[in-house]
Short mmCIF file of C-alpha atoms and ligand atoms in Angstrom, two decimals:
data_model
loop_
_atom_site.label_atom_id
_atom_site.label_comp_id
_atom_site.label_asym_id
_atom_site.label_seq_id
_atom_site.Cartn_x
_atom_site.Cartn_y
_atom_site.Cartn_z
CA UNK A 1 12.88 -29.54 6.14
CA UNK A 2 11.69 -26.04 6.22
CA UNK A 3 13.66 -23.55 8.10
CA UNK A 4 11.06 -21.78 10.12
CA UNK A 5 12.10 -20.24 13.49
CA UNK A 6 9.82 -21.79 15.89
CA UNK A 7 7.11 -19.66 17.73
CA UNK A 8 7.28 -17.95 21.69
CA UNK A 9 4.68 -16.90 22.87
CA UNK A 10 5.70 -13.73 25.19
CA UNK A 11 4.62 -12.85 28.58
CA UNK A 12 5.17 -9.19 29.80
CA UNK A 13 4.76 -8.14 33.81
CA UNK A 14 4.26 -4.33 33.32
CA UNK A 15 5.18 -2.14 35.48
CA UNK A 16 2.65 -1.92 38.51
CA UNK A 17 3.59 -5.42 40.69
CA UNK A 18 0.95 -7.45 38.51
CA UNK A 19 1.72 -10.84 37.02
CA UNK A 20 2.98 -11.89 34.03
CA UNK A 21 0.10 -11.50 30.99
CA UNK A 22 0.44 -13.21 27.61
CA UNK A 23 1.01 -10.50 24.77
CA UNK A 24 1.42 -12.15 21.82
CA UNK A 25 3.84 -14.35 20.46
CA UNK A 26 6.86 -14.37 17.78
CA UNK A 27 9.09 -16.13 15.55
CA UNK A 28 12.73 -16.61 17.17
CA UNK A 29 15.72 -19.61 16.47
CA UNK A 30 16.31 -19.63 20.51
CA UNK A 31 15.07 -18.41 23.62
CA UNK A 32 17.73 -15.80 23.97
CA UNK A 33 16.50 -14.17 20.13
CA UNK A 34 13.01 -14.25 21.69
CA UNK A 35 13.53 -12.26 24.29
CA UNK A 36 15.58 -10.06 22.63
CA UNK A 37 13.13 -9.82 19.83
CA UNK A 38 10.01 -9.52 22.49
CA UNK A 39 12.16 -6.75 23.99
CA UNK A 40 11.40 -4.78 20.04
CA UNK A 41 8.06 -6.23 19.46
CA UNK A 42 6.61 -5.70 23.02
CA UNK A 43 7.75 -3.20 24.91
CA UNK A 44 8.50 -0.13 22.35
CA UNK A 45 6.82 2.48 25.34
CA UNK A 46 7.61 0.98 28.55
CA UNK A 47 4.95 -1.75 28.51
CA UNK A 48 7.06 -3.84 31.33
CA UNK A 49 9.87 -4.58 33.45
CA UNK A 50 9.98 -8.30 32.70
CA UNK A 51 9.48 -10.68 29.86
CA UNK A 52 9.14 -14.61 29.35
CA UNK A 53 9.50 -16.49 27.02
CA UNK A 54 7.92 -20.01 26.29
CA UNK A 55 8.32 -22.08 22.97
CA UNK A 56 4.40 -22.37 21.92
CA UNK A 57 4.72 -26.28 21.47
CA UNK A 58 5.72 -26.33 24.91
CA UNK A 59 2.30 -25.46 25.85
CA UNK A 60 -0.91 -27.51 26.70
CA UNK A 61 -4.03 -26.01 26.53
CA UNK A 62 -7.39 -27.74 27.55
CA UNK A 63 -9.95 -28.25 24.44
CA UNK A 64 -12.64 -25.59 24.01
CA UNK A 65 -14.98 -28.27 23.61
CA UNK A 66 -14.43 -29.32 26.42
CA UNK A 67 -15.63 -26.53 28.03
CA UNK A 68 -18.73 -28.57 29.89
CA UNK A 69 -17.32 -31.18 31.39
CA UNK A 70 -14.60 -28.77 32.93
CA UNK A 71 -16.31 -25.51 34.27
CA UNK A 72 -20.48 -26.90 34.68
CA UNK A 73 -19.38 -28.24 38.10
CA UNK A 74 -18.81 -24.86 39.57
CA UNK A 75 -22.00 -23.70 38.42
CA UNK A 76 -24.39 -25.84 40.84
CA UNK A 77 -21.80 -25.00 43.54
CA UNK A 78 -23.20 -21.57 44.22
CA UNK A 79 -22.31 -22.25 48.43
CA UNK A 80 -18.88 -21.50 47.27
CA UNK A 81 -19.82 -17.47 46.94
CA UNK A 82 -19.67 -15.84 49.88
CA UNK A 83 -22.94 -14.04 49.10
CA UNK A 84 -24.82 -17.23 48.92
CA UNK A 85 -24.84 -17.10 52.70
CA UNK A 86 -27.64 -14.89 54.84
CA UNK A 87 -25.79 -12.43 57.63
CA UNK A 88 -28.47 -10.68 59.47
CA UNK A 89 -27.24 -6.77 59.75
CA UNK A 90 -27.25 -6.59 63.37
CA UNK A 91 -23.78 -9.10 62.88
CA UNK A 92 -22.42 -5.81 61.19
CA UNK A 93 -19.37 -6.33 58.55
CA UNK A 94 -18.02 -10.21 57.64
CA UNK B 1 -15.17 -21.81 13.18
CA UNK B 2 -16.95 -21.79 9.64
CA UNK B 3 -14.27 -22.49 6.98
CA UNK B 4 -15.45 -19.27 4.90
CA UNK B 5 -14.84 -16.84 8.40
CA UNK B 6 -11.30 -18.84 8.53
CA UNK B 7 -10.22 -18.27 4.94
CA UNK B 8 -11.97 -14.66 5.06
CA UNK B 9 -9.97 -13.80 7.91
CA UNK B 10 -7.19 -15.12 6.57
CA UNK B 11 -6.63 -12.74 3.78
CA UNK B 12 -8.04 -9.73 5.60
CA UNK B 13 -5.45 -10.42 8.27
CA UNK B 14 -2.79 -11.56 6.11
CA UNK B 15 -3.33 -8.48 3.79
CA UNK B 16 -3.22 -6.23 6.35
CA UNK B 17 0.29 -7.30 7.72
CA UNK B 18 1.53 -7.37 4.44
CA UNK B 19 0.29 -3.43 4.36
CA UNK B 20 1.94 -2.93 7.62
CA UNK B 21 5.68 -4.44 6.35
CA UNK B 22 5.14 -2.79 2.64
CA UNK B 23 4.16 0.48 3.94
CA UNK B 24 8.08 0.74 5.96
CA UNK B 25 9.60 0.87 2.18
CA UNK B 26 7.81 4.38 0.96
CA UNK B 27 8.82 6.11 4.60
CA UNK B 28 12.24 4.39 4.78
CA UNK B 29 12.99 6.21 1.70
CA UNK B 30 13.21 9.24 3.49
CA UNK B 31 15.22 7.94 6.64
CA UNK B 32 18.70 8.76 5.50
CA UNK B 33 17.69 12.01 4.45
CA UNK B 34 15.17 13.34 7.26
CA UNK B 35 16.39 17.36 7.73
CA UNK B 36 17.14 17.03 11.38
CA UNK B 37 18.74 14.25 13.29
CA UNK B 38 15.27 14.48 15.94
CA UNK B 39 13.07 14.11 12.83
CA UNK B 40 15.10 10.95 11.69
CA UNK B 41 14.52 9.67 15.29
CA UNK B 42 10.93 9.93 14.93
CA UNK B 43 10.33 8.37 11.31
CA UNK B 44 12.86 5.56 13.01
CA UNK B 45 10.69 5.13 15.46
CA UNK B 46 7.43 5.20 13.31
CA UNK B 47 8.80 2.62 10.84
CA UNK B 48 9.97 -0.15 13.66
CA UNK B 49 6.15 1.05 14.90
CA UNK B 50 5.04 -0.41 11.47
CA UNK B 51 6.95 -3.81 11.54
CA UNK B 52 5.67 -4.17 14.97
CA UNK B 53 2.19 -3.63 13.32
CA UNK B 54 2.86 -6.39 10.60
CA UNK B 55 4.21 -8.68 13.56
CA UNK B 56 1.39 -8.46 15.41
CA UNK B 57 -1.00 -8.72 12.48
CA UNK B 58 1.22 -11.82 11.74
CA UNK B 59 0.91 -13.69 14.69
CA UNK B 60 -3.09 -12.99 14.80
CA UNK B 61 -2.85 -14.64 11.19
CA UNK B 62 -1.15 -17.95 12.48
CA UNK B 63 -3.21 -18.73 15.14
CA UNK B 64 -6.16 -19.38 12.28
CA UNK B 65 -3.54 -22.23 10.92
CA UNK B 66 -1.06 -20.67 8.51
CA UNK B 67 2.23 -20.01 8.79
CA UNK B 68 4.23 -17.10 9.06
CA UNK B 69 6.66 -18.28 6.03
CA UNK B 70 3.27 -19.17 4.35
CA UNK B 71 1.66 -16.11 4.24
CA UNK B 72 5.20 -14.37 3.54
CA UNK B 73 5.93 -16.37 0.38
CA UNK B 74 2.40 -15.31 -0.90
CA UNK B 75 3.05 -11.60 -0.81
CA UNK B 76 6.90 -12.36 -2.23
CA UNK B 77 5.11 -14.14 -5.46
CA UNK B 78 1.89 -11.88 -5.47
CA UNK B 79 -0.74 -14.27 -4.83
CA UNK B 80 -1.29 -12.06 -1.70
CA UNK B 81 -2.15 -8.05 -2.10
CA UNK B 82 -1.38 -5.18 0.07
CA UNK B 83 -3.28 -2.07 0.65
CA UNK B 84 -2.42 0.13 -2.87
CA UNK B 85 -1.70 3.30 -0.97
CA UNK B 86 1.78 2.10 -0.80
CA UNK B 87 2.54 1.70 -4.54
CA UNK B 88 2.76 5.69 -4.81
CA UNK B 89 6.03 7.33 -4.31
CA UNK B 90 7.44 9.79 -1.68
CA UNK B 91 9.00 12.00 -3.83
CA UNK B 92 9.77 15.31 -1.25
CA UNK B 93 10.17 15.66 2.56
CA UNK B 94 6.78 16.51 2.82
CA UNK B 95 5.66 13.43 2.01
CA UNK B 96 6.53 11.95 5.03
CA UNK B 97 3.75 14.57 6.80
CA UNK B 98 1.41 14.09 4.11
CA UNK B 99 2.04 10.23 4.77
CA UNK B 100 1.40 10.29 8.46
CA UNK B 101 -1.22 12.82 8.79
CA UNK B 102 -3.19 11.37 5.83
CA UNK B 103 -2.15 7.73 5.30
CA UNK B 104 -2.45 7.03 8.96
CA UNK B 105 -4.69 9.42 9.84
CA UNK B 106 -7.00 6.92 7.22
CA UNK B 107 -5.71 3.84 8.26
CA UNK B 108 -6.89 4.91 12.01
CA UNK B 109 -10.26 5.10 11.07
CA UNK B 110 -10.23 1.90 9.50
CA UNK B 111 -8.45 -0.27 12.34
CA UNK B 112 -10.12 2.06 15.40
CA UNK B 113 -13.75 -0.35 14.66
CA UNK B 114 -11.79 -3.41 14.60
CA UNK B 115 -10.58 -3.37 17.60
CA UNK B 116 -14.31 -4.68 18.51
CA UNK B 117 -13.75 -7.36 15.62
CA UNK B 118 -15.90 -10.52 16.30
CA UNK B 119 -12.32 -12.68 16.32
CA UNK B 120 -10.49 -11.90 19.37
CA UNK B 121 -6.45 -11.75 18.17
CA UNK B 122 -6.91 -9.75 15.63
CA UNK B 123 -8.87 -6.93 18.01
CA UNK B 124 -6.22 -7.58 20.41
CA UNK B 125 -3.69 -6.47 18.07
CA UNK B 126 -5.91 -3.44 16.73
CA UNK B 127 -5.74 -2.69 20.07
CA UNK B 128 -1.85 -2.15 20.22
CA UNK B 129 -1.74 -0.42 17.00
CA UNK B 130 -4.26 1.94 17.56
CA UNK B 131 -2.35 3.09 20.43
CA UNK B 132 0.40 3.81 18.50
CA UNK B 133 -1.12 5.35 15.25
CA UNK B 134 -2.01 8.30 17.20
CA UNK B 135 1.49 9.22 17.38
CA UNK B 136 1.98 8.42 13.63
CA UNK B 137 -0.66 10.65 12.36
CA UNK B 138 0.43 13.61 14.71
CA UNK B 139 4.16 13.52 13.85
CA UNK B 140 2.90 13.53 10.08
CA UNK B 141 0.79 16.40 11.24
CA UNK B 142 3.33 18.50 12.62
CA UNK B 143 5.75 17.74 9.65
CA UNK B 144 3.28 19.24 7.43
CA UNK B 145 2.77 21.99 9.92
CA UNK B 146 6.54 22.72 9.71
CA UNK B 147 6.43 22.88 5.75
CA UNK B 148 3.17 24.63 5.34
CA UNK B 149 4.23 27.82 7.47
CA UNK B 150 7.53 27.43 6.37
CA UNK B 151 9.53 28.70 3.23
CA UNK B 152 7.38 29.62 0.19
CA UNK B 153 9.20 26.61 -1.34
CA UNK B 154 8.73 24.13 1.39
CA UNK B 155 4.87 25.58 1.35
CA UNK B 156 4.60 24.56 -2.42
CA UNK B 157 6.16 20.94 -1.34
CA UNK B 158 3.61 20.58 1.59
CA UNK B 159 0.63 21.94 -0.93
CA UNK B 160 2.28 19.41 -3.41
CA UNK B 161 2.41 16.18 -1.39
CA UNK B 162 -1.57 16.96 -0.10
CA UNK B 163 -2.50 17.19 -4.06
CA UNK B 164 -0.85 13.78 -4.92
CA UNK B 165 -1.59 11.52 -1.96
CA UNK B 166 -5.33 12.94 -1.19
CA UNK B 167 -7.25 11.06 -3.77
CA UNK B 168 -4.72 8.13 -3.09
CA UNK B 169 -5.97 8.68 0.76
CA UNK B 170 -9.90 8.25 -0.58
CA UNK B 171 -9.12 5.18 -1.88
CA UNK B 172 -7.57 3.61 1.40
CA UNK B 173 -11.10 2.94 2.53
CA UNK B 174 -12.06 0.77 -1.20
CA UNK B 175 -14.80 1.51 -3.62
CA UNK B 176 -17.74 2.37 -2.82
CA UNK B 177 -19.97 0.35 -1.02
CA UNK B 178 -22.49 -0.29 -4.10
CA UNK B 179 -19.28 -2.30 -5.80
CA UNK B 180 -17.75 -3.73 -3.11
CA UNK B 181 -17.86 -7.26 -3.43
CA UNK B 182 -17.15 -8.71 -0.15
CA UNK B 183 -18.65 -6.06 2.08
CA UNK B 184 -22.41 -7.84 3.05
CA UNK B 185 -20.71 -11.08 4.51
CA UNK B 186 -17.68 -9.71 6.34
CA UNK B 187 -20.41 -6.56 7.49
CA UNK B 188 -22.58 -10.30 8.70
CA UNK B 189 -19.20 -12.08 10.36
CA UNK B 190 -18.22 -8.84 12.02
CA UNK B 191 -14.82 -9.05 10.49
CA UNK B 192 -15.80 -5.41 8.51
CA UNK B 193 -17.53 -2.96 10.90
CA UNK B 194 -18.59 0.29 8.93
CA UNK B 195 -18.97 0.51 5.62
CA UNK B 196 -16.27 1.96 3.32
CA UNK B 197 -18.38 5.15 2.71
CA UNK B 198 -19.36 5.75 6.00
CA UNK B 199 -15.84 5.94 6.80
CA UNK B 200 -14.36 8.03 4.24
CA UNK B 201 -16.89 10.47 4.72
CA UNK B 202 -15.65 10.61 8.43
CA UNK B 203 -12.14 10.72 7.13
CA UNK B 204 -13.09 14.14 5.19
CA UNK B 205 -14.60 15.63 7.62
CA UNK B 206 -12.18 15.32 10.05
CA UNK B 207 -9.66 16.31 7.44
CA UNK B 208 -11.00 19.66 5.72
CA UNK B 209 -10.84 21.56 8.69
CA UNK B 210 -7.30 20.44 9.33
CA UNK B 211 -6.30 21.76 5.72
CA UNK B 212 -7.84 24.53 6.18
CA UNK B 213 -6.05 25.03 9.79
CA UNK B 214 -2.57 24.48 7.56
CA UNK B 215 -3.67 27.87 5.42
CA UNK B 216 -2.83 25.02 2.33
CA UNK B 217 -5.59 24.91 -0.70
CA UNK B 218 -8.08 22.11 -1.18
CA UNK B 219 -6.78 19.39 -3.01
CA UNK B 220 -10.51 19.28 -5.07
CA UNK B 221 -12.99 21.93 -6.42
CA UNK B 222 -15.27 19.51 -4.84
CA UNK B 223 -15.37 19.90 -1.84
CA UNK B 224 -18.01 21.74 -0.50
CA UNK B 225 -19.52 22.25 3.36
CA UNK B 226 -22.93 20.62 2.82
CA UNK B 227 -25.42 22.04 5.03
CA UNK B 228 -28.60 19.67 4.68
CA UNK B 229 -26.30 16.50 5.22
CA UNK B 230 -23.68 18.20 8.22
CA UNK B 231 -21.08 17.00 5.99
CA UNK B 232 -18.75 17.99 3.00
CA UNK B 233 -19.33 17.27 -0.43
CA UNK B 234 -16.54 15.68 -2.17
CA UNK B 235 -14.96 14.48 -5.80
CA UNK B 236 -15.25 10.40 -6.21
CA UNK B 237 -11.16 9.07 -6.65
CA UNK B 238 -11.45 7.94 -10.19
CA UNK B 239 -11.73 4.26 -9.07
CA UNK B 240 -10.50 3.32 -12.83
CA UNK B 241 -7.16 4.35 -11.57
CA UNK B 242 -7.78 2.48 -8.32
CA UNK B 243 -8.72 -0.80 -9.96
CA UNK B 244 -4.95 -0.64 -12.33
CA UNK B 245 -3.08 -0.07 -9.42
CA UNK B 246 -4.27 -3.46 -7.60
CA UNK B 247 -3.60 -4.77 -11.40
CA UNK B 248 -0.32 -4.00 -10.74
CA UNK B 249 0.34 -0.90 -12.55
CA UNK B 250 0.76 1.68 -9.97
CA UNK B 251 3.93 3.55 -10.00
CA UNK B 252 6.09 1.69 -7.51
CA UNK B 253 4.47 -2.05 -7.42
CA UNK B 254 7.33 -3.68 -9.06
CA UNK B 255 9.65 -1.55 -7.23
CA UNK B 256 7.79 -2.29 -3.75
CA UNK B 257 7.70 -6.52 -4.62
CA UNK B 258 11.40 -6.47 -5.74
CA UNK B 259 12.56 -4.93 -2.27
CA UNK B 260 10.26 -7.03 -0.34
CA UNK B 261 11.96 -9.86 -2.53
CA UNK B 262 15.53 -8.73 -2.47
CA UNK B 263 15.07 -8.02 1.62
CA UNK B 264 14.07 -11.87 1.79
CA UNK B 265 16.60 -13.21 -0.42
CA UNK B 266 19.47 -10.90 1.29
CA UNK B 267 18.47 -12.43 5.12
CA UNK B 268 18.46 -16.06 4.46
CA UNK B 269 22.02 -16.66 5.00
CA UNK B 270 20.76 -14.91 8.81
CA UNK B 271 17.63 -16.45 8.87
CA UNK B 272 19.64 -20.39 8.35
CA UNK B 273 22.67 -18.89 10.21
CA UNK B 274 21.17 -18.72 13.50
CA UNK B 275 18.58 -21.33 13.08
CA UNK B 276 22.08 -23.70 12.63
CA UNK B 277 23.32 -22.04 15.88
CA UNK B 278 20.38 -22.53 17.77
CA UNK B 279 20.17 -26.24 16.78
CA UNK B 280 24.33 -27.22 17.47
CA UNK B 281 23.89 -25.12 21.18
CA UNK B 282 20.96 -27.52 21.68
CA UNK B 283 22.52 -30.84 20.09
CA UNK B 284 25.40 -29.92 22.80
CA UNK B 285 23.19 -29.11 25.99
CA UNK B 286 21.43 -32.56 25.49
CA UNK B 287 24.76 -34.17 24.95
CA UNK B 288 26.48 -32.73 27.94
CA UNK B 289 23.00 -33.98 29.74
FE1 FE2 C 1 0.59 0.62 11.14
FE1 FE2 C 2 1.07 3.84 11.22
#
């Protein structure tokens, strides 16, 4: 058996109230390493003010390919924009 | 994704982290010996920079299907290469200006147009190390600066470090376009953005003046302001040189491999150490489950 440390990928809030945002990821033997070492890779210059952590074979992801069958729907459903509806002007703001 | 783009990508990626983790050994030469305790803060700070580089570069590299370990026993046993600017030595403090104002200051303008790179994690990364290679080139910069106004014999080290690593410098950016092999279908896959020319006639342009700015001499007869062409004139690196240093001849190759080695050798014991702790604190959280 090869001793690889498994990968994290890392997910940094930075500093201005926004949500977490995938960085990258790294090699690590447990979740405390990774955020230790995310701490080193990630945030050299103040990049954030929180990190986590997730073991990349914890993590689905859907199939490019199936990029159709997933996202076409939304397409025909234009009704869902709020600029597919007509407001004369005289209504003023909406 | 085409099989050639993968396997492309994979040694232009993979080569470039090696570059990244080689190119700590010929500044962390000087860390122990850096004339002030603020400059050995800085060239710290500008080596873990570098590591972070080859991490990034790294992890761009494993999402195309190899492993870290992989790609980390190929540069340990030479099957992979590393840019060749790193097989010269740093033989005087000055180097480490020469380094960052020159090395980097190259590098930059090699990694700036791939940060529009057609394959998205490895422009994402260029995107965090270009950010940070500003601050490389400028603490080189201001090393030199220190040197070159400083004693006369810390002005014959500065003028000494821009003779040896300028040609060295040319080279960063490969031969010239007419011989470079690979250049038409990476140029195609968007992988290579500018050709190698191009950009090292950028580099000495942007670097003259700078030299000049430092009151040091040219480091070629050659180089000439070139009115028609809004450009300088410059002497070709003798590639010849260029082309035995990839062989493996440079000056420091088999001292560069045998530290990469020794380094990977040394942290197994770590490396297995905590991989074993890792595994028993799990084996006892599912048991206590
Ligand atoms: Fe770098
Ligand atoms: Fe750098």
């Amino acid at each position: 058996m090869k001793n690889e440390w498994p990968l994290w990928e890392v997910f940094i809030r930075g500093q201005h109230g926004l949500s977490h945002r995938h960085v990258g990821s790294l090699h690590a033997p447990d979740a405390e390493m990774a955020i230790k070492n995310a701490r080193d890779v990630y945030t050299r210059r103040n990049e954030g003010v929180s990190i986590w952590v997730v073991e990349a074979n914890n993590i689905t992801a859907s199939s490019p390919s199936n990029k159709g069958p997933l996202y076409e729907p939304a397409e025909s459903k234009v009704y869902r924009h709020p600029t597919f509806f007509d407001i004369p002007d005289e209504v003023g703001a909406m | 994704m085409p099989a050639g783009y993968r396997k492309t990508l994979i040694r232009q990626i993979g080569q470039h982290a090696h570059s990244e983790i080689v190119g700590q050994l010929p500044e962390g030469n000087w860390i122990t010996r850096a004339p002030t305790l603020e400059r050995k803060a800085i060239l710290l700070a500008k080596v873990q920079d570098e590591a972070g580089h080859g991490l990034y570069l790294y992890c761009a590299a494993e999402t195309l299907g190899v492993s870290r370990d992989e790609l980390t026993e190929k540069l340990l046993d030479g099957r992979m290469k590393y840019s060749s600017i790193f097989n010269y030595p740093t033989l005087n403090w000055a180097d480490m200006g020469a380094v960052g104002w020159l090395v980097d200051g190259a590098a930059i303008l090699n990694q700036v147009p791939l940060q529009r790179t057609s394959f998205g994690p490895y422009a994402r990364a260029m995107v965090r190390v270009c950010k940070e290679e500003s601050f490389h080139a400028r603490q080189g910069f201001d090393v030199m600066r220190k040197m070159a106004t400083g004693t006369p014999a810390q002005q014959k080290m500065a003028q000494d470090a821009l003779n040896r690593l300028w040609f060295p410098a040319l080279m960063m950016f490969g031969p010239s376009d007419a011989e470079s092999t690979h250049s038409e279908q990476s140029m195609a896959w968007k992988i290579k953005m500018n050709s190698n020319d191009e950009l090292r006639q950028k580099f000495v342009d942007q670097t003259v003046p700078q030299i000049e700015f430092l009151g040091l001499e040219l480091p070629d007869a050659g180089i000439k302001w070139n009115e028609a062409r809004g450009s300088y004139d410059y002497s070709d690196p003798d590639w010849s040189k260029f082309f035995d240093v990839i062989q493996g001849n440079g000056p420091c190759n088999v001292d560069r491999l045998a530290a990469r080695n020794k380094a990977w050798k040394d942290g197994a014991w770590v490396r297995d150490g905590l991989l074993a702790h890792a595994r028993k604190k799990a084996a006892r959280k599912h048991a206590a489950e």
